[in-house]
Tab-separated table of C-alpha atoms in Angstrom:
chain	number	residue	atom	x	y	z
A	1	LEU	CA	0.100	0.212	0.014
A	2	PHE	CA	2.918	2.607	0.829
A	3	THR	CA	4.547	1.633	-2.825
A	4	MET	CA	1.132	2.483	-4.444
A	5	CYS	CA	0.909	5.532	-2.563
A	6	VAL	CA	4.488	6.950	-2.718
A	7	PRO	CA	6.139	6.940	-6.205
A	8	ILE	CA	9.680	5.703	-6.397
A	9	PRO	CA	12.294	7.385	-7.768
A	10	ARG	CA	14.432	6.121	-10.643
A	11	PRO	CA	17.147	7.114	-12.333
A	12	SER	CA	16.917	8.650	-15.477
A	13	PRO	CA	18.336	6.817	-18.880
A	14	ALA	CA	20.894	9.577	-19.424
A	15	SER	CA	22.564	9.365	-15.466
A	16	PRO	CA	25.525	7.201	-16.060
A	17	PRO	CA	26.080	4.138	-13.512
A	18	VAL	CA	27.254	4.105	-10.004
A	19	ALA	CA	30.093	1.973	-10.964
A	20	SER	CA	31.073	3.959	-13.936
A	21	LEU	CA	31.640	6.887	-11.625
A	22	LEU	CA	33.445	4.917	-9.161
A	23	LEU	CA	35.992	3.605	-11.773
A	24	ALA	CA	36.752	6.985	-13.030
A	25	GLN	CA	37.436	8.366	-9.296
A	26	THR	CA	39.716	5.452	-8.591
A	27	ALA	CA	41.405	5.104	-11.878
A	28	PRO	CA	45.072	5.975	-11.622
A	29	VAL	CA	46.549	8.514	-14.072
A	30	PHE	CA	49.865	7.603	-15.645
A	31	THR	CA	52.028	10.160	-15.805
A	32	LEU	CA	55.915	10.696	-17.645
A	33	ASP	CA	57.056	10.978	-14.211
A	34	MET	CA	55.472	7.396	-13.553
A	35	PHE	CA	57.096	5.821	-16.585
A	36	VAL	CA	60.422	7.142	-15.835
A	37	VAL	CA	60.420	5.805	-12.773
A	38	LEU	CA	59.069	2.402	-13.274
A	39	GLY	CA	61.667	2.230	-16.348
A	40	LEU	CA	64.585	2.923	-14.473
A	41	ILE	CA	63.407	0.285	-11.690
A	42	ALA	CA	62.741	-2.050	-14.701
A	43	VAL	CA	66.595	-1.872	-16.005
A	44	VAL	CA	67.875	-2.024	-12.317
A	45	LEU	CA	66.446	-5.180	-11.823
A	46	VAL	CA	67.686	-6.403	-15.434
A	47	LEU	CA	71.275	-5.222	-14.631
A	48	PHE	CA	70.926	-7.315	-11.328
A	49	ILE	CA	69.675	-10.552	-12.402
A	50	THR	CA	72.031	-10.658	-15.616
A	51	GLU	CA	75.188	-9.375	-13.402
A	52	VAL	CA	76.284	-7.421	-16.722
A	53	ILE	CA	77.860	-4.672	-14.948
A	54	PRO	CA	79.292	-5.761	-11.295
A	55	ILE	CA	76.705	-5.023	-8.927
A	56	ASP	CA	78.131	-2.635	-6.974
A	57	MET	CA	78.903	-0.243	-10.246
A	58	THR	CA	75.196	-0.678	-10.744
A	59	ALA	CA	73.736	0.647	-7.418
A	60	LEU	CA	75.845	3.849	-7.565
A	61	GLY	CA	75.003	4.306	-11.453
A	62	VAL	CA	71.471	4.114	-9.987
A	63	ILE	CA	72.157	7.083	-7.551
A	64	VAL	CA	73.534	9.055	-10.491
A	65	ALA	CA	70.543	8.015	-12.823
A	66	VAL	CA	67.882	9.305	-10.588
A	67	VAL	CA	69.821	12.463	-9.689
A	68	LEU	CA	70.033	13.088	-13.235
A	69	LEU	CA	66.766	12.688	-14.213
A	70	GLU	CA	65.401	15.588	-11.265
A	71	PRO	CA	62.790	16.777	-13.278
A	72	TRP	CA	60.836	13.392	-13.363
A	73	THR	CA	62.251	11.603	-10.108
A	74	GLY	CA	62.142	14.689	-7.987
A	75	VAL	CA	65.256	13.490	-6.484
A	76	GLY	CA	68.124	16.211	-6.214
A	77	PRO	CA	71.969	15.987	-5.664
A	78	THR	CA	71.206	16.582	-1.727
A	79	ASP	CA	68.506	13.635	-1.302
A	80	GLY	CA	70.543	11.008	-4.124
A	81	VAL	CA	73.667	11.233	-1.286
A	82	ALA	CA	71.808	11.662	1.973
A	83	GLY	CA	71.726	8.186	2.453
A	84	PHE	CA	75.731	7.819	3.033
A	85	ALA	CA	75.117	9.965	5.982
A	86	SER	CA	72.261	7.745	7.282
A	87	PRO	CA	73.185	5.737	10.935
A	88	ALA	CA	72.064	2.653	9.404
A	89	THR	CA	74.732	2.849	6.552
A	90	ILE	CA	77.483	3.506	8.501
A	91	THR	CA	76.599	1.134	11.148
A	92	VAL	CA	76.569	-1.558	8.488
A	93	LEU	CA	79.943	-0.322	6.886
A	94	ALA	CA	81.402	-0.446	10.761
A	95	MET	CA	80.405	-4.023	10.880
A	96	PHE	CA	82.106	-4.771	7.271
A	97	VAL	CA	85.160	-3.194	8.783
A	98	LEU	CA	85.117	-4.921	12.457
A	99	SER	CA	84.187	-8.352	10.640
A	100	GLU	CA	87.505	-7.998	8.020
A	101	GLY	CA	89.436	-7.068	10.958
A	102	VAL	CA	88.292	-10.357	12.394
A	103	ARG	CA	89.242	-12.366	9.487
A	104	ARG	CA	92.793	-11.026	9.082
A	105	THR	CA	93.534	-12.203	12.693
A	106	GLY	CA	93.245	-16.131	11.806
A	107	VAL	CA	91.009	-16.654	14.768
A	108	LEU	CA	88.355	-17.959	12.522
A	109	ARG	CA	90.790	-20.472	10.608
A	110	ARG	CA	91.829	-21.801	14.177
A	111	ILE	CA	87.945	-22.055	15.384
A	112	GLY	CA	87.479	-24.212	12.043
A	113	ASN	CA	90.452	-26.484	12.902
A	114	TRP	CA	89.345	-26.978	16.433
A	115	ILE	CA	85.699	-27.511	15.193
A	116	VAL	CA	86.898	-30.546	12.669
A	117	ASP	CA	89.015	-31.938	15.912
A	118	TRP	CA	86.245	-31.413	18.056
A	119	ALA	CA	83.711	-32.865	16.071
A	120	LYS	CA	85.782	-36.029	14.787
A	121	GLY	CA	83.995	-36.255	11.613
A	122	SER	CA	80.416	-35.982	13.125
A	123	PHE	CA	78.182	-34.021	10.684
A	124	TYR	CA	75.647	-33.116	13.530
A	125	LYS	CA	78.346	-32.034	15.759
A	126	GLN	CA	80.228	-29.980	13.141
A	127	TYR	CA	76.256	-28.554	12.159
A	128	GLY	CA	75.661	-27.908	15.786
A	129	ALA	CA	78.740	-26.050	16.059
A	130	LEU	CA	78.674	-23.810	13.196
A	131	VAL	CA	74.685	-22.915	13.218
A	132	GLY	CA	75.364	-22.181	17.079
A	133	LEU	CA	78.032	-19.602	16.456
A	134	SER	CA	76.890	-17.939	13.484
A	135	GLY	CA	73.623	-17.253	15.103
A	136	THR	CA	74.683	-16.306	18.158
A	137	THR	CA	77.472	-13.626	16.620
A	138	ALA	CA	74.926	-12.285	14.262
A	139	GLY	CA	73.168	-11.236	17.197
A	140	VAL	CA	76.215	-8.893	18.472
A	141	ILE	CA	77.374	-8.394	14.861
A	142	ASN	CA	74.883	-7.424	11.978
A	143	ASN	CA	74.395	-10.936	9.795
A	144	THR	CA	75.571	-9.725	6.699
A	145	PRO	CA	79.389	-9.620	7.622
A	146	VAL	CA	78.805	-12.679	10.105
A	147	VAL	CA	77.844	-14.664	6.634
A	148	ALA	CA	80.832	-13.143	4.797
A	149	MET	CA	83.306	-14.345	7.820
A	150	MET	CA	81.249	-17.831	8.076
A	151	ILE	CA	81.663	-18.863	4.527
A	152	PRO	CA	85.410	-19.279	4.316
A	153	MET	CA	85.478	-21.471	7.390
A	154	ALA	CA	82.607	-23.735	6.547
A	155	ILE	CA	83.944	-24.285	2.682
A	156	ASN	CA	87.463	-25.058	4.794
A	157	ILE	CA	85.702	-27.568	7.289
A	158	ALA	CA	83.582	-28.975	4.136
A	159	ARG	CA	87.201	-29.290	2.426
A	160	LYS	CA	88.685	-31.160	5.587
A	161	THR	CA	85.573	-33.324	5.850
A	162	LYS	CA	85.060	-34.346	2.346
A	163	MET	CA	81.340	-33.152	2.317
A	164	SER	CA	79.189	-30.852	-0.086
A	165	PRO	CA	79.933	-27.063	1.428
A	166	SER	CA	76.156	-26.502	0.512
A	167	LYS	CA	75.154	-28.621	3.532
A	168	LEU	CA	76.905	-25.798	6.010
A	169	LEU	CA	76.453	-22.769	3.966
A	170	MET	CA	72.219	-22.781	3.794
A	171	PRO	CA	72.183	-23.814	7.849
A	172	ILE	CA	74.532	-20.696	8.757
A	173	SER	CA	72.486	-18.504	6.479
A	174	PHE	CA	69.304	-19.002	8.207
A	175	ALA	CA	71.090	-19.363	11.549
A	176	SER	CA	72.536	-15.927	11.207
A	177	MET	CA	69.258	-14.412	10.085
A	178	LEU	CA	67.223	-15.881	12.808
A	179	GLY	CA	70.539	-14.596	15.199
A	180	GLY	CA	70.112	-10.825	13.964
A	181	MET	CA	66.481	-10.268	15.307
A	182	LEU	CA	68.123	-10.558	18.649
A	183	THR	CA	68.971	-7.187	18.649
A	184	VAL	CA	68.652	-4.031	16.422
A	185	ILE	CA	72.162	-4.132	15.296
A	186	GLY	CA	71.651	-7.646	14.192
A	187	THR	CA	70.244	-6.615	10.306
A	188	SER	CA	70.736	-3.789	8.544
A	189	THR	CA	66.492	-3.476	8.247
A	190	SER	CA	66.267	-3.537	11.740
A	191	ILE	CA	68.592	-0.304	12.050
A	192	LEU	CA	67.237	0.949	8.994
A	193	ALA	CA	63.540	0.689	11.007
A	194	SER	CA	65.393	2.380	14.034
A	195	ASP	CA	66.524	5.013	11.791
A	196	VAL	CA	62.992	5.984	10.081
A	197	SER	CA	61.305	5.869	13.746
A	198	ALA	CA	63.989	8.053	15.452
A	199	ARG	CA	63.480	10.740	12.284
A	200	LEU	CA	59.404	10.640	12.157
A	201	LEU	CA	58.407	9.628	15.563
A	202	ASN	CA	61.494	10.747	17.633
A	203	HIS	CA	61.602	7.105	18.721
A	204	PRO	CA	64.382	5.098	17.840
A	205	PHE	CA	64.338	1.059	18.904
A	206	SER	CA	65.894	0.442	21.628
A	207	MET	CA	68.921	-2.280	21.476
């Protein structure tokens, strides 16, 4: 009875449907700046995968290319080199210097020889010693230089015990990633996140 008394308004045939209006409002508008940045990312990915140019040279070339394409990327020279002054970058570099100093002392070779003598050919003892050493060390030193230090020692142990190095290298990598979660300096990602939190929220992460 109510529907018979009160007319129900109906959309006019000329009015566009609601779905079309929503699509028109949410559809992204691609600009030349977007295409330049996406093209630069695609080129960098190809260079990283193929390694036609050394990875470090590619990384430095990206910084130069982004700065040179400032009208489209919006990144000037000051912003392009600002990352080198970041505490996260300096901390990771310091950890690499520390790990190289430890490697040159010959301590790692002695530790590797001790593990071989202690394990006496037991794979599980070697496995446990290397995983425990890399996991605990990664919590104090950044996990990336820890893996760089442990690789020569693991290969030396595998050569002496006549086993495949991959059986030791993969566990070392995963153990160092897990150990790096113990402290802020354990992973580069945590250091970077702490730096961003300090700049935006004025509250860095604790150790």
